[in-house]
Tab-separated table of C-alpha atoms and ligand atoms in Angstrom:
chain	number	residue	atom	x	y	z
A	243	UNK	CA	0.000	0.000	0.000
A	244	UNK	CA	1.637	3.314	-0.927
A	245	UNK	CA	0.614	6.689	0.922
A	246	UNK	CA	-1.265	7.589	-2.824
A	247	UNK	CA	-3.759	4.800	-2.409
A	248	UNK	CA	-4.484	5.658	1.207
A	249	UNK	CA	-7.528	7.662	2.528
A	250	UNK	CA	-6.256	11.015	3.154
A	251	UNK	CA	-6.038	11.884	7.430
A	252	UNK	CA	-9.211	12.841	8.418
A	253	UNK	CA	-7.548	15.951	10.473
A	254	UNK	CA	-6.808	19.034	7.769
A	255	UNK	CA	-9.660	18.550	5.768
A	256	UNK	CA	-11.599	19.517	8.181
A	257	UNK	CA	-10.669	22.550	7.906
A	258	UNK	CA	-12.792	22.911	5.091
A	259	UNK	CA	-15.623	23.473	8.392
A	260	UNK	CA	-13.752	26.413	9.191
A	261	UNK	CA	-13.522	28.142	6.330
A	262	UNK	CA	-16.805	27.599	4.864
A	263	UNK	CA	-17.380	25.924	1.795
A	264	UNK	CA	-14.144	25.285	-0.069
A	265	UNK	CA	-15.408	25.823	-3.720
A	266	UNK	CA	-13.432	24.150	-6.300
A	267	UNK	CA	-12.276	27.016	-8.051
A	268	UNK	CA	-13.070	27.690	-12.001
A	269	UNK	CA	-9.673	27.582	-12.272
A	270	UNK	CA	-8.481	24.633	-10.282
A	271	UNK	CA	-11.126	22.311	-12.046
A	272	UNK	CA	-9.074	21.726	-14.886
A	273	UNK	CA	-5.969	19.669	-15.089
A	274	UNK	CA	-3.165	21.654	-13.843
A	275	UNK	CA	-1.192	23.288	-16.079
A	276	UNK	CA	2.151	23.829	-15.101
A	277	UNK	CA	3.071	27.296	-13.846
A	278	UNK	CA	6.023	28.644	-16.231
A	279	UNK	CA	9.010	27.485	-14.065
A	280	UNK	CA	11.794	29.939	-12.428
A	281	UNK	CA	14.806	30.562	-10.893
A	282	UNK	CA	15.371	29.991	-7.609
A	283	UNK	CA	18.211	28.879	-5.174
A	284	UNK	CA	18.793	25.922	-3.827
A	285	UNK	CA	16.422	26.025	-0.558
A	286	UNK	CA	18.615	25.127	2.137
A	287	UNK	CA	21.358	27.088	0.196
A	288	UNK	CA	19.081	30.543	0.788
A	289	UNK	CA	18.145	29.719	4.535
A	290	UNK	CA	20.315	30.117	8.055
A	291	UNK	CA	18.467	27.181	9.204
A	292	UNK	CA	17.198	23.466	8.495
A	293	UNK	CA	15.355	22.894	5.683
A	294	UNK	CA	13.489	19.809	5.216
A	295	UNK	CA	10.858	18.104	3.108
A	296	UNK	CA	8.446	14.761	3.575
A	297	UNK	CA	9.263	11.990	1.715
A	298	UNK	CA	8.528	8.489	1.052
A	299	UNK	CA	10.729	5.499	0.481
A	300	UNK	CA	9.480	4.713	-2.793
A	301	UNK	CA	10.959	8.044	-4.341
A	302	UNK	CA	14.205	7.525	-3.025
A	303	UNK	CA	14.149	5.022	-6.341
A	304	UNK	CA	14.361	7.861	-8.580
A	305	UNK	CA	17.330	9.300	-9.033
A	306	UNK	CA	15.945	12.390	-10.033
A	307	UNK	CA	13.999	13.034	-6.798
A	308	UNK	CA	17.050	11.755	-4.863
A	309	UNK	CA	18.725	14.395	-6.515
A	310	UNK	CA	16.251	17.073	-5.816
A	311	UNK	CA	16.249	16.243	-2.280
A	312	UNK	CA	19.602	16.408	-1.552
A	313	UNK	CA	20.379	19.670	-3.672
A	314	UNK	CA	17.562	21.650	-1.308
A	315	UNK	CA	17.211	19.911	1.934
A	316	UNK	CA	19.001	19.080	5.220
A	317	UNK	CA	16.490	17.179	6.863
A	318	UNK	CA	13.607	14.626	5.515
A	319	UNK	CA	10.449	13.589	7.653
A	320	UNK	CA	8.937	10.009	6.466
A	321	UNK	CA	5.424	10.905	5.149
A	322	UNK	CA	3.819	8.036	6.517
A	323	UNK	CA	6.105	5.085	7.063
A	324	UNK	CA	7.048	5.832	10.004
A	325	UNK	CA	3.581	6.082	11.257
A	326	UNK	CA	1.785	3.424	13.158
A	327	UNK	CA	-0.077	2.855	10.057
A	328	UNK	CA	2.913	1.360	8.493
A	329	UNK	CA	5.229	-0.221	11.436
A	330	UNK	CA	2.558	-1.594	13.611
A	331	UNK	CA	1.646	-4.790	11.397
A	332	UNK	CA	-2.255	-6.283	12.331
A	333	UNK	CA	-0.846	-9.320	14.078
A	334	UNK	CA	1.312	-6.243	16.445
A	335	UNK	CA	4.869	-7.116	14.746
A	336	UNK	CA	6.652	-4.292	13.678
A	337	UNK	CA	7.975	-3.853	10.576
A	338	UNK	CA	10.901	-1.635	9.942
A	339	UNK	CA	11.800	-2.222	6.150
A	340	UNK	CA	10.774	1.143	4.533
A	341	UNK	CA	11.541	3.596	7.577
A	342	UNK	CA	15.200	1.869	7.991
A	343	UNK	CA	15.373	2.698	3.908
A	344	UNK	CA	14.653	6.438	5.252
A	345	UNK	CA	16.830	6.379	7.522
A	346	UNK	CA	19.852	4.965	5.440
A	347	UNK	CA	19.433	7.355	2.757
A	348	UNK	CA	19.296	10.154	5.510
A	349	UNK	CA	22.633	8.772	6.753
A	350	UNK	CA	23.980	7.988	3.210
A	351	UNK	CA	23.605	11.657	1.996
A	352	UNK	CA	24.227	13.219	5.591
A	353	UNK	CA	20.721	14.685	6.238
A	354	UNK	CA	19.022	14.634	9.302
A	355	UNK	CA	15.916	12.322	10.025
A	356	UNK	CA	12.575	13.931	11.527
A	357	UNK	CA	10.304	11.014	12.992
A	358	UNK	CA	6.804	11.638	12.425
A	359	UNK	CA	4.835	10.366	14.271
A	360	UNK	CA	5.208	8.212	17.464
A	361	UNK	CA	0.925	9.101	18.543
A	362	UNK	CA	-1.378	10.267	16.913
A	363	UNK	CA	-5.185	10.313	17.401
A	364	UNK	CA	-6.388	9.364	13.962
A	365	UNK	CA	-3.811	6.119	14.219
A	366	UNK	CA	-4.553	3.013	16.873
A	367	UNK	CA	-3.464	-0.418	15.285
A	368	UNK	CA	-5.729	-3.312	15.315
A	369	UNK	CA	-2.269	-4.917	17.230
A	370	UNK	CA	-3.051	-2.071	20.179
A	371	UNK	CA	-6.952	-2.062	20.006
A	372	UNK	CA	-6.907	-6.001	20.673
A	373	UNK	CA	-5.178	-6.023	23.821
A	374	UNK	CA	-6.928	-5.881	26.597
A	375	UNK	CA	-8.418	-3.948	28.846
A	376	UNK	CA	-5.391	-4.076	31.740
A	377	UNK	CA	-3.646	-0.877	31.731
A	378	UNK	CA	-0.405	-2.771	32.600
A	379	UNK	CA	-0.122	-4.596	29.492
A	380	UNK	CA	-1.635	-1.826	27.323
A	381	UNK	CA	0.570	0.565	29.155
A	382	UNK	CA	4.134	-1.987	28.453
A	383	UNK	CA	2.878	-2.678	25.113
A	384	UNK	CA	2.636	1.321	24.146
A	385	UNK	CA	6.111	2.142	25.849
A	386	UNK	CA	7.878	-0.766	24.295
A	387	UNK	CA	6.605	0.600	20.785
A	388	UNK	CA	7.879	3.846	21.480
A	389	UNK	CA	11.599	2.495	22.848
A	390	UNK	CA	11.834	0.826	19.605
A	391	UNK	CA	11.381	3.456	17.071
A	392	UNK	CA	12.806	5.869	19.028
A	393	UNK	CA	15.337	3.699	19.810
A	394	UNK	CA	16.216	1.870	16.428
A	395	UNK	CA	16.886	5.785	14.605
A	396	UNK	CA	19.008	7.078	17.503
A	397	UNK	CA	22.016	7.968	15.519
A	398	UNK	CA	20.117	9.820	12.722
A	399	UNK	CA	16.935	11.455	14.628
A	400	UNK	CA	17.552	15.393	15.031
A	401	UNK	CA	13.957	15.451	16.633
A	402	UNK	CA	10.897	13.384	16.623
A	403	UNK	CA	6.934	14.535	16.773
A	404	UNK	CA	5.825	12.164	20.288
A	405	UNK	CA	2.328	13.647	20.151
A	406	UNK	CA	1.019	14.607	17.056
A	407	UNK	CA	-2.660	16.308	16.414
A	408	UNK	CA	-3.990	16.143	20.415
A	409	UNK	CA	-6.066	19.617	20.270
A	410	UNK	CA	-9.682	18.799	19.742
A	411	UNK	CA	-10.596	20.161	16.042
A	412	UNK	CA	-12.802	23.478	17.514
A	413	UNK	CA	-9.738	24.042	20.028
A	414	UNK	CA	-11.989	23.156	22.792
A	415	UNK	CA	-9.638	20.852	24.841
A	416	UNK	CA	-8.205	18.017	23.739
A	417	UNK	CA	-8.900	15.073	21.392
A	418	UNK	CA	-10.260	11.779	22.712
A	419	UNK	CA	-8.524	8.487	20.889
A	420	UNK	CA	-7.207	4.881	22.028
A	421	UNK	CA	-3.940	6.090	23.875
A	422	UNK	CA	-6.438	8.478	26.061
A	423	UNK	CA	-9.001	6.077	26.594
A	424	UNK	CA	-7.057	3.786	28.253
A	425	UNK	CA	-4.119	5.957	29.145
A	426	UNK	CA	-5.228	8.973	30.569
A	427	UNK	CA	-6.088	12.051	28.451
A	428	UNK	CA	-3.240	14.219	29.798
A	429	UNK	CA	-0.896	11.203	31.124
A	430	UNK	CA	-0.877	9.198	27.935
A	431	UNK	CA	0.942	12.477	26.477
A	432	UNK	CA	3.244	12.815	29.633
A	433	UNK	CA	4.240	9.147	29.313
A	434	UNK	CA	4.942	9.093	25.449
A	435	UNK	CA	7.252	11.956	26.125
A	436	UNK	CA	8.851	9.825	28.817
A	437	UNK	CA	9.125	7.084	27.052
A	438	UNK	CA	10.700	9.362	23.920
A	439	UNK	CA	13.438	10.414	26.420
A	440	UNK	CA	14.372	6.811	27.833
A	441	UNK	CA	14.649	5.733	24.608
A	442	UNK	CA	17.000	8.718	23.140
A	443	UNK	CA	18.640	10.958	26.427
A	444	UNK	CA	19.260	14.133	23.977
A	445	UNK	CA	16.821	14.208	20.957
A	446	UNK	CA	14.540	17.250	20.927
A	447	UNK	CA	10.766	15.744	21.032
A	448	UNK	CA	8.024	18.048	19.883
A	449	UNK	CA	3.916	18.470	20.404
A	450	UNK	CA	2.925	18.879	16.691
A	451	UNK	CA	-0.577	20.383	15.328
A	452	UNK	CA	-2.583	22.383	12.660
A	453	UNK	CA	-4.881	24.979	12.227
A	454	UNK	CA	-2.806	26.705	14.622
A	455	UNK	CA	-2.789	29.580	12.479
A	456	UNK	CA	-6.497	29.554	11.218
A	457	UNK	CA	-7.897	29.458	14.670
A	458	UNK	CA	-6.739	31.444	17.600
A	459	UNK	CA	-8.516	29.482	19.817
A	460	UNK	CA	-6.708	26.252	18.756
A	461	UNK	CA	-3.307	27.869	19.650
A	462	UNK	CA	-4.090	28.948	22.669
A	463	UNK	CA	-4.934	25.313	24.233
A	464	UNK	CA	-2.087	24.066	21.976
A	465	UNK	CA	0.190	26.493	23.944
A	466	UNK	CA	-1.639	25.826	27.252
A	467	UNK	CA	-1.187	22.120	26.770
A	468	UNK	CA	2.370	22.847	26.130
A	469	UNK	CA	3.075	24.694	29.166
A	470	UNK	CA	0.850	21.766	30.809
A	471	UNK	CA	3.327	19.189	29.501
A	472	UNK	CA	6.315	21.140	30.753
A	473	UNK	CA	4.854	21.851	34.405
A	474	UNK	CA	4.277	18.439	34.675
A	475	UNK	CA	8.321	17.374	33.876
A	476	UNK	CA	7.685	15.872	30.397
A	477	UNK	CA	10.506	16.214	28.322
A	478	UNK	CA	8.891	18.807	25.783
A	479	UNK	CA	11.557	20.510	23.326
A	480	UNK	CA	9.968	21.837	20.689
A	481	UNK	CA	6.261	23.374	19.411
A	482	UNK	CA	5.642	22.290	15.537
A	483	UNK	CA	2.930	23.851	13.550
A	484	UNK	CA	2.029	21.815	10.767
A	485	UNK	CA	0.993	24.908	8.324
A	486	UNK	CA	-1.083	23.487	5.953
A	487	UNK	CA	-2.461	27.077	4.268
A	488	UNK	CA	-4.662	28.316	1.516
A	489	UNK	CA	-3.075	30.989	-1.050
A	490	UNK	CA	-5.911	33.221	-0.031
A	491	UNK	CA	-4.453	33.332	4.114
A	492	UNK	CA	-4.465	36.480	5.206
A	493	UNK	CA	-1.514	38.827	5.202
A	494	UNK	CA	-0.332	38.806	9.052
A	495	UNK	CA	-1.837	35.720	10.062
A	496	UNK	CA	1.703	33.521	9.645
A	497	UNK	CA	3.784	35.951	11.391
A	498	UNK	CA	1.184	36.643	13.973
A	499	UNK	CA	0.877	32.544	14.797
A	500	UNK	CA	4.576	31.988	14.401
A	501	UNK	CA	5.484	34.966	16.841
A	502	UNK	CA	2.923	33.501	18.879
A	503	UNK	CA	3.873	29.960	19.090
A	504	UNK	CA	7.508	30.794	19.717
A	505	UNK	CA	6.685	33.147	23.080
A	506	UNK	CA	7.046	29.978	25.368
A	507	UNK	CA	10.826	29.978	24.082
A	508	UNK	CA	11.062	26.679	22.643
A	509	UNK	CA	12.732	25.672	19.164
A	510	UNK	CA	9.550	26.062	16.434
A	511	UNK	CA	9.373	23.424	13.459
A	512	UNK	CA	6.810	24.669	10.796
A	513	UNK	CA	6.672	21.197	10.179
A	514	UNK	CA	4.396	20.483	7.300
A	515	UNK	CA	4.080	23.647	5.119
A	516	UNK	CA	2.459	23.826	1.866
A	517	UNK	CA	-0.354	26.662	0.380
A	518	UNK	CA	-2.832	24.787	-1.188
A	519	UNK	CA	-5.311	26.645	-4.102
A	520	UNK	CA	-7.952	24.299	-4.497
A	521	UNK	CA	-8.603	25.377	-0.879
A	522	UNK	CA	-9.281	29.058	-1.492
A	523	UNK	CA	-12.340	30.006	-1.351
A	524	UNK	CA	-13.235	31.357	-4.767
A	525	UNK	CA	-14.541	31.987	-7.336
A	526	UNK	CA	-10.564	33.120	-8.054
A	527	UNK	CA	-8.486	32.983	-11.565
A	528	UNK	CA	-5.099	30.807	-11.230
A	529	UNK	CA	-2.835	33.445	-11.472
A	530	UNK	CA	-4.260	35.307	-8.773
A	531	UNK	CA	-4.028	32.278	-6.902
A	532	UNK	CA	-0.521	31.633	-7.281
A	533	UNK	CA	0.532	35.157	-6.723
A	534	UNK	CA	-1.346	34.748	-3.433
A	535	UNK	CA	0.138	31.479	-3.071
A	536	UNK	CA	3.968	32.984	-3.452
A	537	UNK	CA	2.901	36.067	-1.277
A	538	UNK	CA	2.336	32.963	1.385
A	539	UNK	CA	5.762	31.377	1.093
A	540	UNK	CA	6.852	34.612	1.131
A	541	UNK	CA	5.362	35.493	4.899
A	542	UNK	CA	6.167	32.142	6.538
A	543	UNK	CA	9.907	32.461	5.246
A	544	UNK	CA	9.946	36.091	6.573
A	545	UNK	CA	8.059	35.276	9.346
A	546	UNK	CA	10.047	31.808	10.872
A	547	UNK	CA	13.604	34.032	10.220
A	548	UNK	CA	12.233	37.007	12.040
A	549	UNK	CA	12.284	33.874	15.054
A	550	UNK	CA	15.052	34.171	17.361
A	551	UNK	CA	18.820	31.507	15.996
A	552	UNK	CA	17.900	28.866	18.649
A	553	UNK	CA	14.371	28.992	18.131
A	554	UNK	CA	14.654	27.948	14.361
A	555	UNK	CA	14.717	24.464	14.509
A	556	UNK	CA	13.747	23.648	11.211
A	557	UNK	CA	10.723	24.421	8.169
A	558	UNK	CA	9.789	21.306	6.484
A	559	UNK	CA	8.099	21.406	3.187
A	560	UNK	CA	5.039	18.095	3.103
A	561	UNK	CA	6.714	17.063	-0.032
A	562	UNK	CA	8.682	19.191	-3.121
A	563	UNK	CA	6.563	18.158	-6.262
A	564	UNK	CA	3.495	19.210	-6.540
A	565	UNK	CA	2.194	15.669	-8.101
A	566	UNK	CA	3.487	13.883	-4.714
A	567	UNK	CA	1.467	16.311	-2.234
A	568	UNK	CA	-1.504	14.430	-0.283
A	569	UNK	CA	-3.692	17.400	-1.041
A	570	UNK	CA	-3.927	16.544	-4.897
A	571	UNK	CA	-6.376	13.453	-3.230
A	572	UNK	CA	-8.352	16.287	-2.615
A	573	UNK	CA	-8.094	17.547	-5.709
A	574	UNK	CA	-6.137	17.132	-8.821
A	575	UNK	CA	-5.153	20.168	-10.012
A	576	UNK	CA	-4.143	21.368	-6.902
A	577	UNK	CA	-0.274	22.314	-6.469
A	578	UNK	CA	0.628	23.468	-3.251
A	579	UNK	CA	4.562	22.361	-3.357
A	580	UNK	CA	7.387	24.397	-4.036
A	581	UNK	CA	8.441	22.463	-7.031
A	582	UNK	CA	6.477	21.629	-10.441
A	583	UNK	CA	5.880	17.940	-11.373
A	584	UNK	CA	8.997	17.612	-13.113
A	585	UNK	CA	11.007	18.941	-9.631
A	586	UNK	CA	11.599	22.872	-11.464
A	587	UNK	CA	11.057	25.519	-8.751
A	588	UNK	CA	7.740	27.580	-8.673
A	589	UNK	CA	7.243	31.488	-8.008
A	590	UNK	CA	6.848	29.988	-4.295
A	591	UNK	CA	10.158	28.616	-4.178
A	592	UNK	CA	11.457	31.478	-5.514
A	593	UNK	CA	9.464	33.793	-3.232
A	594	UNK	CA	10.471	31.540	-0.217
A	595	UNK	CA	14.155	32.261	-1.084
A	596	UNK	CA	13.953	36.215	-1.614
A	597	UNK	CA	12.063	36.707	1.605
A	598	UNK	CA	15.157	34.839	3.237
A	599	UNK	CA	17.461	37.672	1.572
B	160	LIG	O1	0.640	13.309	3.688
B	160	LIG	C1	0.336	12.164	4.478
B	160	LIG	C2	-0.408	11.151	3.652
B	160	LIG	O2	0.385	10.662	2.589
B	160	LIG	C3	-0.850	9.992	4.541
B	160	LIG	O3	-1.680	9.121	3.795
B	160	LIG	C4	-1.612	10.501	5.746
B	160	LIG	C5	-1.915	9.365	6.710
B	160	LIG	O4	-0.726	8.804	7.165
B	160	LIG	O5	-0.866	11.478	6.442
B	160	LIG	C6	-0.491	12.584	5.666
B	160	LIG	O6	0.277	13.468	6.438
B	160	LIG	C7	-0.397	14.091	7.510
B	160	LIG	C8	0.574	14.214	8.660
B	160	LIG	O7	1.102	12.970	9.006
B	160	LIG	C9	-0.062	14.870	9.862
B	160	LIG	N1	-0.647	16.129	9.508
B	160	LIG	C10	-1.538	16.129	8.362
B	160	LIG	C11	-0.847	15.502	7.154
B	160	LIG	C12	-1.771	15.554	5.936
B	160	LIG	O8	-2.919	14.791	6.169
């Protein structure tokens, strides 16, 4: 099964709630046509920090992508295969053949590895749901999963997402799901950072979410959480906002969440960035929608360098062609990547990189 064939996460789309109805736009419903390529830099060569991008073990095959990724990136974050989805096998074996593939091109080309995700809401293994109902065993079963991943990518991991998506969609509180069920809403959190730490003693381990820039409300119990975590001694050490935009955000709203985010002091990740157009609400032409669309790589560049040296710890791109973004399962012409089909850079890329001058 490859990420493609895959129901999209139920999280993001919802935002489509939020925003009202996301119209497909008159000129989004037609196959995409490329955007005349540009010239841009190198990514990582234009930024003072970590770049990185999601990928998936089946494009490391092609050379070509290999290629792109290691001209523009320092750091890649498995799309999915290092998800419970994919290591947690229905009988509860773990298989590690396509995240060790990650990992051994990340130490082949000397980038840094991102793990994404150890728990997440939207993920709980038929391997996890059949065991029963003794928190002992449940709780041993859910710390020896961590220890192992965390474990097994020691020498590559620059960071790793322990709790990924736990505001509730509205921001009202937190999300209910397996781990809190039989857990603890807060404590299943605490322990997963615990866990994180036995397993590595330095690696920074992050709280990870979106929407955190669409609704204030969301950020503020995703900051309160994090300030939760810390009081109570988990090993917290960075805030990532996943940043999955619209070209029509408006001006402000990036550097107002990103300033926002960083004021507990801890290392930011925009973790999962890309603008999509399809999401706009319209009726809008395409150019107008990719100038908005560059005017948004434009603000989160400015925006994340305007963050204090130690607080940059990285901005991930979810993917570099547009034809391998999740958000074309949404719709087809969509293109919300910095990089056309055939890997040439976009008027985001090169937006990204001026706003980094
Ligand atoms: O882009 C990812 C897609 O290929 C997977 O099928 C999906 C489920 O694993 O997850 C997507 O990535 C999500 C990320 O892990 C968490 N934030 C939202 C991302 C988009 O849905």
């Amino acid at each position: 099964m490859s990420g493609a064939d895959r129901p999209a996460a139920a999280g993001p789309l919802s935002r489509r709630t939020v925003l009202g109805s996301a119209l497909a736009l008159a000129g989004c419903e037609r196959p995409a046509q490329s955007a005349a390529p540009v010239s841009a830099p190198p990514l990582q060569s234009a930024a003072g920090f970590p770049v990185g991008a999601a990928i998936q073990a089946a494009q490391l095959q092609d050379p070509a992508f290999a290629a792109l990724v290691a001209a523009n990136v320092s750091q890649i974050t498995p799309e999915w295969e290092m998800k419970m989805e994919y290591v947690v096998a229905d009988d509860g074996t773990f298989r590690f053949d396509a995240p060790d593939r990650i990992a051994a091109f990340a130490r082949t080309r000397g980038l840094r590895l991102f793990g994404h995700t150890l728990v997440w809401y939207a993920q709980s293994p038929p391997g996890f749901e059949r065991l029963d109902e003794g928190r002992v065993r449940f709780a041993d079963a859910y710390r020896n999963y961590i220890l192992a991943l965390v474990g097994r990518y020691r020498d590559v991991a620059a960071g790793w997402d322990v709790v990924n998506e736990a505001v509730a969609e509205d921001g009202e509180g937190w999300r209910d799901s397996l781990w809190a069920q039989r857990l603890g809403a807060f404590e299943h959190m605490v322990l997963a950072f615990r866990h994180a730490r036995e397993a590595d003693a330095a690696v920074p381990l992050f709280l990870n979410d979106y929407n955190l820039e669409y609704l204030p409300k969301k950020r503020a119990t995703f900051l309160k959480l994090a300030e939760r975590l810390l009081a109570a001694g988990a090993p917290l050490g960075g805030l990532g906002t996943q940043t999955h935009v619209a070209a029509d955000l408006a001006p402000g709203t990036l550097r107002t969440a990103i300033g926002e985010i960083a004021s507990l002091g801890l290392p930011v990740h925009v973790s999962e960035f890309d603008v999509s157009l399809s999401r706009a609400r319209g009726p809008r032409r395409r150019p107008e929608l990719e100038a908005g669309q560059a005017r948004v790589y434009a603000e989160a560049a400015e925006a994340f360098a305007a963050l204090p040296a130690a607080q940059r710890f990285a901005f991930t791109f979810w993917g570099l062609r547009d034809k391998d973004s999740w958000l074309k399962r949404e719709n087809g012409a969509d293109a919300p990547l910095p990089f056309d089909d055939q890997g040439r850079p976009k008027a985001g890329a090169a937006a990204w990189a001026a706003a980094l001058r």
